[in-house]
PDB file of C-alpha atoms in Angstrom:
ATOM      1  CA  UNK M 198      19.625 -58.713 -30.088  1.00 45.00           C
ATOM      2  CA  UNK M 199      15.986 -58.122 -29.493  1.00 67.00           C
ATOM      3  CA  UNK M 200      14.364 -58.689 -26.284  1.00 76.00           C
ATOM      4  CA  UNK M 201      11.354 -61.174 -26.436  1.00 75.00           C
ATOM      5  CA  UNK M 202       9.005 -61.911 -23.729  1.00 85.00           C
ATOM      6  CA  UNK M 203       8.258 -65.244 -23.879  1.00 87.00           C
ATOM      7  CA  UNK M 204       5.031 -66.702 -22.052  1.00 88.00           C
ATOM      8  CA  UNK M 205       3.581 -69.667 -20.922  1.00 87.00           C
ATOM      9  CA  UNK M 206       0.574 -71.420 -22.481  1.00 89.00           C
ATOM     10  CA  UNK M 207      -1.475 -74.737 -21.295  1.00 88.00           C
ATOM     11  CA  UNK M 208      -4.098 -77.004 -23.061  1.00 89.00           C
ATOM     12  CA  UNK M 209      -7.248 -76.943 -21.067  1.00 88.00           C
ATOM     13  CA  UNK M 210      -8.890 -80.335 -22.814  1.00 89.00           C
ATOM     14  CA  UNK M 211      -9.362 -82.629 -20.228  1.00 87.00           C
ATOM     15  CA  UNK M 212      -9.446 -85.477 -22.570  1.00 88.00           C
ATOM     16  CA  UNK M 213      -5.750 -84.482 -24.295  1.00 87.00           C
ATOM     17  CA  UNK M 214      -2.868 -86.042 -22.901  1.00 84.00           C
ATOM     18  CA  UNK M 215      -0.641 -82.938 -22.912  1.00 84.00           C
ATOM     19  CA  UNK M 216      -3.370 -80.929 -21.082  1.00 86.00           C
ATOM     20  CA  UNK M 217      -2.788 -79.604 -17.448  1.00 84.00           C
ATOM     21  CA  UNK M 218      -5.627 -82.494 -16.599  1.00 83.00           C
ATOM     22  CA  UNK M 219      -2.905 -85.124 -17.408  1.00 80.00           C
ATOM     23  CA  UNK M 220      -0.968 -85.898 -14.034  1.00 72.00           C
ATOM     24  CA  UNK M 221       2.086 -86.803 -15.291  1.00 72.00           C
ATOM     25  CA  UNK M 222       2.556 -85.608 -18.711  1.00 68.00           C
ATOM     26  CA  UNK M 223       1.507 -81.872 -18.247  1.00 63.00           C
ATOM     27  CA  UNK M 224       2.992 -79.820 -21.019  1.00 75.00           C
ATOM     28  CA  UNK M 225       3.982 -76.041 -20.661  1.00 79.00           C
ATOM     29  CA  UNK M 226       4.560 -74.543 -24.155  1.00 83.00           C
ATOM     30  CA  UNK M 227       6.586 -71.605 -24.299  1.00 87.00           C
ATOM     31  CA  UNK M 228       5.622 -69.097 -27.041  1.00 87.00           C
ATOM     32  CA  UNK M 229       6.620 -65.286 -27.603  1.00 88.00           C
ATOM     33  CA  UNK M 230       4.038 -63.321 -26.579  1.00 85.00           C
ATOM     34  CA  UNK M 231       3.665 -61.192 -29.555  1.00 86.00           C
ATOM     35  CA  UNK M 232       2.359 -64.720 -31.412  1.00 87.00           C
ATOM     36  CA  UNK M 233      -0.157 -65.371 -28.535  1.00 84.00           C
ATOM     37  CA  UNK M 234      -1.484 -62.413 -28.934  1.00 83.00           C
ATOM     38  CA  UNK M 235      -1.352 -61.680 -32.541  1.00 88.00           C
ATOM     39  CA  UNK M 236      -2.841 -65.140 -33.349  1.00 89.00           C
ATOM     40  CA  UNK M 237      -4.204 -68.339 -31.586  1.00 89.00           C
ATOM     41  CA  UNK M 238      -1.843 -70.866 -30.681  1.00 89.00           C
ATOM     42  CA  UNK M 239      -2.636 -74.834 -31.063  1.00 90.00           C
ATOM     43  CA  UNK M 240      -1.604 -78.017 -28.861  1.00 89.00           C
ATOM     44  CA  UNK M 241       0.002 -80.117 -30.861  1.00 88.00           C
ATOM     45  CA  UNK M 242      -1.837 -83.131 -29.746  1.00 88.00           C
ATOM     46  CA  UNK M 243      -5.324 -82.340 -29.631  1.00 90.00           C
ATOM     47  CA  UNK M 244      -5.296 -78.955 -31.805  1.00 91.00           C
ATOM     48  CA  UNK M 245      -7.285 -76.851 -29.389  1.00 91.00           C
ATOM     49  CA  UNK M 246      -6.690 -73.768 -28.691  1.00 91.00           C
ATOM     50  CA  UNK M 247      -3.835 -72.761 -25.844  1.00 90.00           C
ATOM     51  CA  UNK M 248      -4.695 -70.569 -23.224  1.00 89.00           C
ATOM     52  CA  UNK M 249      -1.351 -68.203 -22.410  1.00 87.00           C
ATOM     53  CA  UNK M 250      -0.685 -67.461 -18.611  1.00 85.00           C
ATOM     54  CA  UNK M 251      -1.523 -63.559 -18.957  1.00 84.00           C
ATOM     55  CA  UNK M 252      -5.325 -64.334 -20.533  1.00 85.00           C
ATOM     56  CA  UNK M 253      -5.733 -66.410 -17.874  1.00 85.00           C
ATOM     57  CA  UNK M 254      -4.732 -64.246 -15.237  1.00 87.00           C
ATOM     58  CA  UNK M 255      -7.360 -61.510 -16.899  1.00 86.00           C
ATOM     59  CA  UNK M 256     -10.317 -64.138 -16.923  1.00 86.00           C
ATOM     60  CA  UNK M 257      -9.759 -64.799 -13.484  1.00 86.00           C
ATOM     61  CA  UNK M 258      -9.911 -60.986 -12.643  1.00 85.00           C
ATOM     62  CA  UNK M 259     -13.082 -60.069 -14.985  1.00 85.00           C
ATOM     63  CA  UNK M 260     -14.470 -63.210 -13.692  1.00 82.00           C
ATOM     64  CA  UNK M 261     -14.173 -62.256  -9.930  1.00 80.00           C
ATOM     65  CA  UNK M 262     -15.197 -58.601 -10.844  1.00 78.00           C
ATOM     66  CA  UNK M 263     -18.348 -60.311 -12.414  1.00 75.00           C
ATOM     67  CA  UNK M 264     -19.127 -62.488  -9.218  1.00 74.00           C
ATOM     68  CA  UNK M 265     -18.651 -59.436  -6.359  1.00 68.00           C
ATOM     69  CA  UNK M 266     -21.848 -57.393  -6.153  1.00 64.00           C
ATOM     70  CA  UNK M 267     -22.200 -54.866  -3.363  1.00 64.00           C
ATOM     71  CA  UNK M 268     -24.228 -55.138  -1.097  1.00 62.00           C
ATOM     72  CA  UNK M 269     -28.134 -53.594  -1.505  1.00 63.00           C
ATOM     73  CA  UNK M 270     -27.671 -54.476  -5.269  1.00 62.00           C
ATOM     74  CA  UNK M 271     -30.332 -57.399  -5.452  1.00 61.00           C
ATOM     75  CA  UNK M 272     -31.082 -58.902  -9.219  1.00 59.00           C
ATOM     76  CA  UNK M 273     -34.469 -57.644 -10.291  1.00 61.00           C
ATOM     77  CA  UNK M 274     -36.813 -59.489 -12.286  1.00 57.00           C
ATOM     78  CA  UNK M 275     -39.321 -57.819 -15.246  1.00 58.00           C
ATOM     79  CA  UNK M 276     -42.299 -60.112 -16.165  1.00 59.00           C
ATOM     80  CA  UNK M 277     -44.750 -59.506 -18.747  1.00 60.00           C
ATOM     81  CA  UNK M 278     -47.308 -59.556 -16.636  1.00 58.00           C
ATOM     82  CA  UNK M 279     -48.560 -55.590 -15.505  1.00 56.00           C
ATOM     83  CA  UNK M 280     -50.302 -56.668 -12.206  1.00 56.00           C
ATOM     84  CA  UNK M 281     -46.771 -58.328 -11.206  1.00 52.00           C
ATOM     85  CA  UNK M 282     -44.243 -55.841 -12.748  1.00 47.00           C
ATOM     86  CA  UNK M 283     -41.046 -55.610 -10.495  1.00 48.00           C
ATOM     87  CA  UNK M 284     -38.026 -53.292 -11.735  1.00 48.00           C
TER      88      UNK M 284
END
């Protein structure tokens, strides 16, 4: 028999009633996590697409790699005009 991860997924519409939104009905779909990879998953009740536990967990990484800046490293602003040129 053939091991198969299987992995969680959860509707992020706030307006679907099987979404994690929805206080007492909150759905967890299990899927294999070949399919959630391969191909993108639907909620049965709204048809959006499913978010699986492991993309999450990278968005929140890249996201909080995205938000730290270290410190010196200001934004820098280019405008047209030549007398007020910052880089």
């Amino acid at each position: 028999m053939e091991n198969v991860e299987i992995v969680k997924c959860y509707c992020f519409n706030p307006l679907c009633k099987s979404s994690i939104f929805a206080l007492n009905k909150n759905i967890t779909i299990w899927e294999p996590l070949e399919r959630v990879l391969s191909e993108p998953i639907h909620c049965k009740d709204c048809h959006t697409v499913l978010i699986s536990k492991p993309v999450l967990e990278i968005k929140i990484q890249v996201d909080n790699c995205l938000l730290y800046r270290p410190a010196g490293m200001e934004p820098r602003v280019i405008t047209k005009d030549r007398f007020f040129m910052t880089i």
